[in-house]
mmCIF file with all atom_site columns, C-alpha atoms in Angstrom:
data_model
loop_
_atom_site.group_PDB
_atom_site.id
_atom_site.type_symbol
_atom_site.label_atom_id
_atom_site.label_alt_id
_atom_site.label_comp_id
_atom_site.label_asym_id
_atom_site.label_entity_id
_atom_site.label_seq_id
_atom_site.pdbx_PDB_ins_code
_atom_site.Cartn_x
_atom_site.Cartn_y
_atom_site.Cartn_z
_atom_site.occupancy
_atom_site.B_iso_or_equiv
_atom_site.pdbx_formal_charge
_atom_site.auth_seq_id
_atom_site.auth_comp_id
_atom_site.auth_asym_id
_atom_site.auth_atom_id
_atom_site.pdbx_PDB_model_num
ATOM 1  C CA . MET A 1 1  ? 0.040  -0.199  0.150   1.00 69.00 ? 735 MET A CA 1
ATOM 2  C CA . SER A 1 2  ? 2.704  2.284   0.774   1.00 81.00 ? 736 SER A CA 1
ATOM 3  C CA . ALA A 1 3  ? 4.563  1.494   -2.425  1.00 81.00 ? 737 ALA A CA 1
ATOM 4  C CA . LEU A 1 4  ? 1.304  2.705   -4.343  1.00 82.00 ? 738 LEU A CA 1
ATOM 5  C CA . LEU A 1 5  ? 1.020  6.001   -2.401  1.00 83.00 ? 739 LEU A CA 1
ATOM 6  C CA . ILE A 1 6  ? 4.975  6.805   -3.222  1.00 89.00 ? 740 ILE A CA 1
ATOM 7  C CA . LEU A 1 7  ? 4.116  5.839   -6.768  1.00 86.00 ? 741 LEU A CA 1
ATOM 8  C CA . VAL A 1 8  ? 1.003  8.315   -7.055  1.00 87.00 ? 742 VAL A CA 1
ATOM 9  C CA . SER A 1 9  ? 2.871  10.970  -4.917  1.00 88.00 ? 743 SER A CA 1
ATOM 10 C CA . MET A 1 10 ? 5.624  10.706  -7.570  1.00 90.00 ? 744 MET A CA 1
ATOM 11 C CA . ILE A 1 11 ? 3.390  10.898  -10.668 1.00 90.00 ? 745 ILE A CA 1
ATOM 12 C CA . SER A 1 12 ? 1.419  13.761  -9.239  1.00 89.00 ? 746 SER A CA 1
ATOM 13 C CA . THR A 1 13 ? 4.831  15.565  -8.591  1.00 88.00 ? 747 THR A CA 1
ATOM 14 C CA . ALA A 1 14 ? 5.722  15.298  -12.084 1.00 85.00 ? 748 ALA A CA 1
ATOM 15 C CA . VAL A 1 15 ? 2.651  16.582  -13.570 1.00 83.00 ? 749 VAL A CA 1
ATOM 16 C CA . LYS A 1 16 ? 2.941  19.440  -10.932 1.00 81.00 ? 750 LYS A CA 1
ATOM 17 C CA . ASP A 1 17 ? 6.509  20.086  -12.248 1.00 77.00 ? 751 ASP A CA 1
ATOM 18 C CA . LEU A 1 18 ? 5.134  19.815  -15.766 1.00 72.00 ? 752 LEU A CA 1
ATOM 19 C CA . LEU A 1 19 ? 2.494  22.108  -15.401 1.00 72.00 ? 753 LEU A CA 1
ATOM 20 C CA . MET A 1 20 ? 4.467  24.816  -13.404 1.00 72.00 ? 754 MET A CA 1
ATOM 21 C CA . GLN A 1 21 ? 6.921  25.254  -16.340 1.00 69.00 ? 755 GLN A CA 1
ATOM 22 C CA . ILE A 1 22 ? 4.315  26.598  -18.334 1.00 67.00 ? 756 ILE A CA 1
ATOM 23 C CA . GLY A 1 23 ? 3.380  28.985  -15.518 1.00 62.00 ? 757 GLY A CA 1
ATOM 24 C CA . PRO A 1 24 ? 5.469  31.123  -13.182 1.00 62.00 ? 758 PRO A CA 1
ATOM 25 C CA . GLN A 1 25 ? 8.464  28.852  -13.126 1.00 67.00 ? 759 GLN A CA 1
ATOM 26 C CA . TYR A 1 26 ? 9.001  29.130  -16.807 1.00 70.00 ? 760 TYR A CA 1
ATOM 27 C CA . ASP A 1 27 ? 12.564 29.777  -17.648 1.00 72.00 ? 761 ASP A CA 1
ATOM 28 C CA . PRO A 1 28 ? 12.778 30.873  -21.125 1.00 75.00 ? 762 PRO A CA 1
ATOM 29 C CA . LEU A 1 29 ? 16.430 30.855  -21.668 1.00 79.00 ? 763 LEU A CA 1
ATOM 30 C CA . PHE A 1 30 ? 16.854 27.345  -20.601 1.00 75.00 ? 764 PHE A CA 1
ATOM 31 C CA . TYR A 1 31 ? 14.160 26.133  -23.047 1.00 78.00 ? 765 TYR A CA 1
ATOM 32 C CA . ASP A 1 32 ? 14.992 28.114  -25.911 1.00 81.00 ? 766 ASP A CA 1
ATOM 33 C CA . VAL A 1 33 ? 18.439 27.344  -25.719 1.00 85.00 ? 767 VAL A CA 1
ATOM 34 C CA . SER A 1 34 ? 17.499 23.594  -25.434 1.00 84.00 ? 768 SER A CA 1
ATOM 35 C CA . ILE A 1 35 ? 15.168 23.937  -28.438 1.00 88.00 ? 769 ILE A CA 1
ATOM 36 C CA . TYR A 1 36 ? 17.917 25.549  -30.261 1.00 91.00 ? 770 TYR A CA 1
ATOM 37 C CA . ILE A 1 37 ? 20.488 22.883  -29.637 1.00 93.00 ? 771 ILE A CA 1
ATOM 38 C CA . PHE A 1 38 ? 17.952 20.013  -30.322 1.00 93.00 ? 772 PHE A CA 1
ATOM 39 C CA . GLY A 1 39 ? 17.197 21.907  -33.869 1.00 94.00 ? 773 GLY A CA 1
ATOM 40 C CA . THR A 1 40 ? 20.885 22.129  -34.647 1.00 97.00 ? 774 THR A CA 1
ATOM 41 C CA . MET A 1 41 ? 21.181 18.519  -33.751 1.00 97.00 ? 775 MET A CA 1
ATOM 42 C CA . LEU A 1 42 ? 18.439 17.372  -36.215 1.00 97.00 ? 776 LEU A CA 1
ATOM 43 C CA . PHE A 1 43 ? 19.701 19.717  -38.583 1.00 97.00 ? 777 PHE A CA 1
ATOM 44 C CA . ALA A 1 44 ? 23.370 18.287  -38.611 1.00 97.00 ? 778 ALA A CA 1
ATOM 45 C CA . VAL A 1 45 ? 21.640 14.641  -38.693 1.00 97.00 ? 779 VAL A CA 1
ATOM 46 C CA . PHE A 1 46 ? 19.799 15.661  -41.799 1.00 97.00 ? 780 PHE A CA 1
ATOM 47 C CA . LEU A 1 47 ? 22.632 17.300  -43.522 1.00 97.00 ? 781 LEU A CA 1
ATOM 48 C CA . LEU A 1 48 ? 24.850 14.237  -42.731 1.00 97.00 ? 782 LEU A CA 1
ATOM 49 C CA . SER A 1 49 ? 22.375 12.153  -44.482 1.00 96.00 ? 783 SER A CA 1
ATOM 50 C CA . VAL A 1 50 ? 22.186 13.939  -47.564 1.00 95.00 ? 784 VAL A CA 1
ATOM 51 C CA . ILE A 1 51 ? 26.113 13.918  -47.744 1.00 93.00 ? 785 ILE A CA 1
ATOM 52 C CA . ALA A 1 52 ? 26.103 10.300  -46.825 1.00 90.00 ? 786 ALA A CA 1
ATOM 53 C CA . PHE A 1 53 ? 23.352 9.804   -49.878 1.00 89.00 ? 787 PHE A CA 1
ATOM 54 C CA . TRP A 1 54 ? 25.213 11.946  -52.376 1.00 87.00 ? 788 TRP A CA 1
ATOM 55 C CA . LEU A 1 55 ? 28.500 9.986   -51.545 1.00 84.00 ? 789 LEU A CA 1
ATOM 56 C CA . ARG A 1 56 ? 26.734 6.617   -51.843 1.00 81.00 ? 790 ARG A CA 1
ATOM 57 C CA . ARG A 1 57 ? 25.083 7.554   -55.282 1.00 79.00 ? 791 ARG A CA 1
ATOM 58 C CA . LYS A 1 58 ? 27.937 9.626   -56.954 1.00 76.00 ? 792 LYS A CA 1
ATOM 59 C CA . GLY A 1 59 ? 31.001 8.221   -54.876 1.00 70.00 ? 793 GLY A CA 1
ATOM 60 C CA . LEU A 1 60 ? 33.919 10.532  -53.990 1.00 72.00 ? 794 LEU A CA 1
ATOM 61 C CA . GLY A 1 61 ? 35.104 11.209  -57.358 1.00 64.00 ? 795 GLY A CA 1
ATOM 62 C CA . GLY A 1 62 ? 31.556 11.957  -58.936 1.00 60.00 ? 796 GLY A CA 1
ATOM 63 C CA . GLY A 1 63 ? 29.584 9.994   -61.362 1.00 60.00 ? 797 GLY A CA 1
ATOM 64 C CA . SER A 1 64 ? 32.491 10.299  -64.119 1.00 65.00 ? 798 SER A CA 1
ATOM 65 C CA . ALA A 1 65 ? 34.860 8.294   -61.737 1.00 65.00 ? 799 ALA A CA 1
ATOM 66 C CA . LYS A 1 66 ? 32.175 5.365   -61.098 1.00 67.00 ? 800 LYS A CA 1
ATOM 67 C CA . GLU A 1 67 ? 31.401 5.224   -64.791 1.00 74.00 ? 801 GLU A CA 1
ATOM 68 C CA . LYS A 1 68 ? 35.272 4.936   -65.594 1.00 77.00 ? 802 LYS A CA 1
ATOM 69 C CA . TRP A 1 69 ? 35.803 2.272   -62.939 1.00 76.00 ? 803 TRP A CA 1
ATOM 70 C CA . MET A 1 70 ? 32.701 0.273   -64.625 1.00 81.00 ? 804 MET A CA 1
ATOM 71 C CA . THR A 1 71 ? 33.849 0.507   -68.237 1.00 84.00 ? 805 THR A CA 1
ATOM 72 C CA . GLU A 1 72 ? 37.536 -0.355  -67.110 1.00 86.00 ? 806 GLU A CA 1
ATOM 73 C CA . LEU A 1 73 ? 35.859 -3.444  -65.276 1.00 84.00 ? 807 LEU A CA 1
ATOM 74 C CA . GLU A 1 74 ? 33.709 -4.256  -68.313 1.00 87.00 ? 808 GLU A CA 1
ATOM 75 C CA . ARG A 1 75 ? 36.930 -4.155  -70.587 1.00 88.00 ? 809 ARG A CA 1
ATOM 76 C CA . TYR A 1 76 ? 38.733 -6.555  -68.090 1.00 86.00 ? 810 TYR A CA 1
ATOM 77 C CA . PHE A 1 77 ? 35.956 -8.888  -68.074 1.00 84.00 ? 811 PHE A CA 1
ATOM 78 C CA . GLU A 1 78 ? 36.015 -9.074  -71.963 1.00 84.00 ? 812 GLU A CA 1
ATOM 79 C CA . ARG A 1 79 ? 39.604 -9.475  -72.105 1.00 83.00 ? 813 ARG A CA 1
ATOM 80 C CA . GLU A 1 80 ? 39.696 -12.256 -69.751 1.00 79.00 ? 814 GLU A CA 1
ATOM 81 C CA . GLN A 1 81 ? 36.401 -13.651 -71.001 1.00 72.00 ? 815 GLN A CA 1
ATOM 82 C CA . ILE A 1 82 ? 34.999 -13.734 -67.796 1.00 75.00 ? 816 ILE A CA 1
ATOM 83 C CA . GLY A 1 83 ? 31.328 -13.902 -67.737 1.00 67.00 ? 817 GLY A CA 1
ATOM 84 C CA . GLN A 1 84 ? 28.018 -15.829 -66.652 1.00 61.00 ? 818 GLN A CA 1
ATOM 85 C CA . ILE A 1 85 ? 28.490 -18.196 -69.402 1.00 64.00 ? 819 ILE A CA 1
ATOM 86 C CA . PRO A 1 86 ? 31.193 -20.863 -69.250 1.00 61.00 ? 820 PRO A CA 1
ATOM 87 C CA . ASP A 1 87 ? 33.605 -20.371 -72.256 1.00 60.00 ? 821 ASP A CA 1
ATOM 88 C CA . GLU A 1 88 ? 36.401 -22.691 -73.714 1.00 66.00 ? 822 GLU A CA 1
ATOM 89 C CA . LYS A 1 89 ? 39.361 -20.865 -72.205 1.00 67.00 ? 823 LYS A CA 1
ATOM 90 C CA . HIS A 1 90 ? 38.603 -21.144 -68.656 1.00 61.00 ? 824 HIS A CA 1
ATOM 91 C CA . HIS A 1 91 ? 37.189 -24.418 -67.136 1.00 60.00 ? 825 HIS A CA 1
ATOM 92 C CA . TRP A 1 92 ? 35.970 -24.005 -63.686 1.00 56.00 ? 826 TRP A CA 1
#
């Protein structure tokens, strides 16, 4: 029974503290700065995700470097006759 009373008093204290922040004990500097910091963190995460997406799509050297690497790889596969269909040169 006493644990239930302690739990009820803790909940009522938390609700009272929450309601008092809107009223006379509101500290605008603390809450405004908290909102600015949280917004800055959200913006940083958004910006990093955009940069990560751009690097994933384009690579570090841009689109041309990725295309050059692909053409070089295709030339190597054609020269060595490596592909999906088995050929006469390689038996594996």
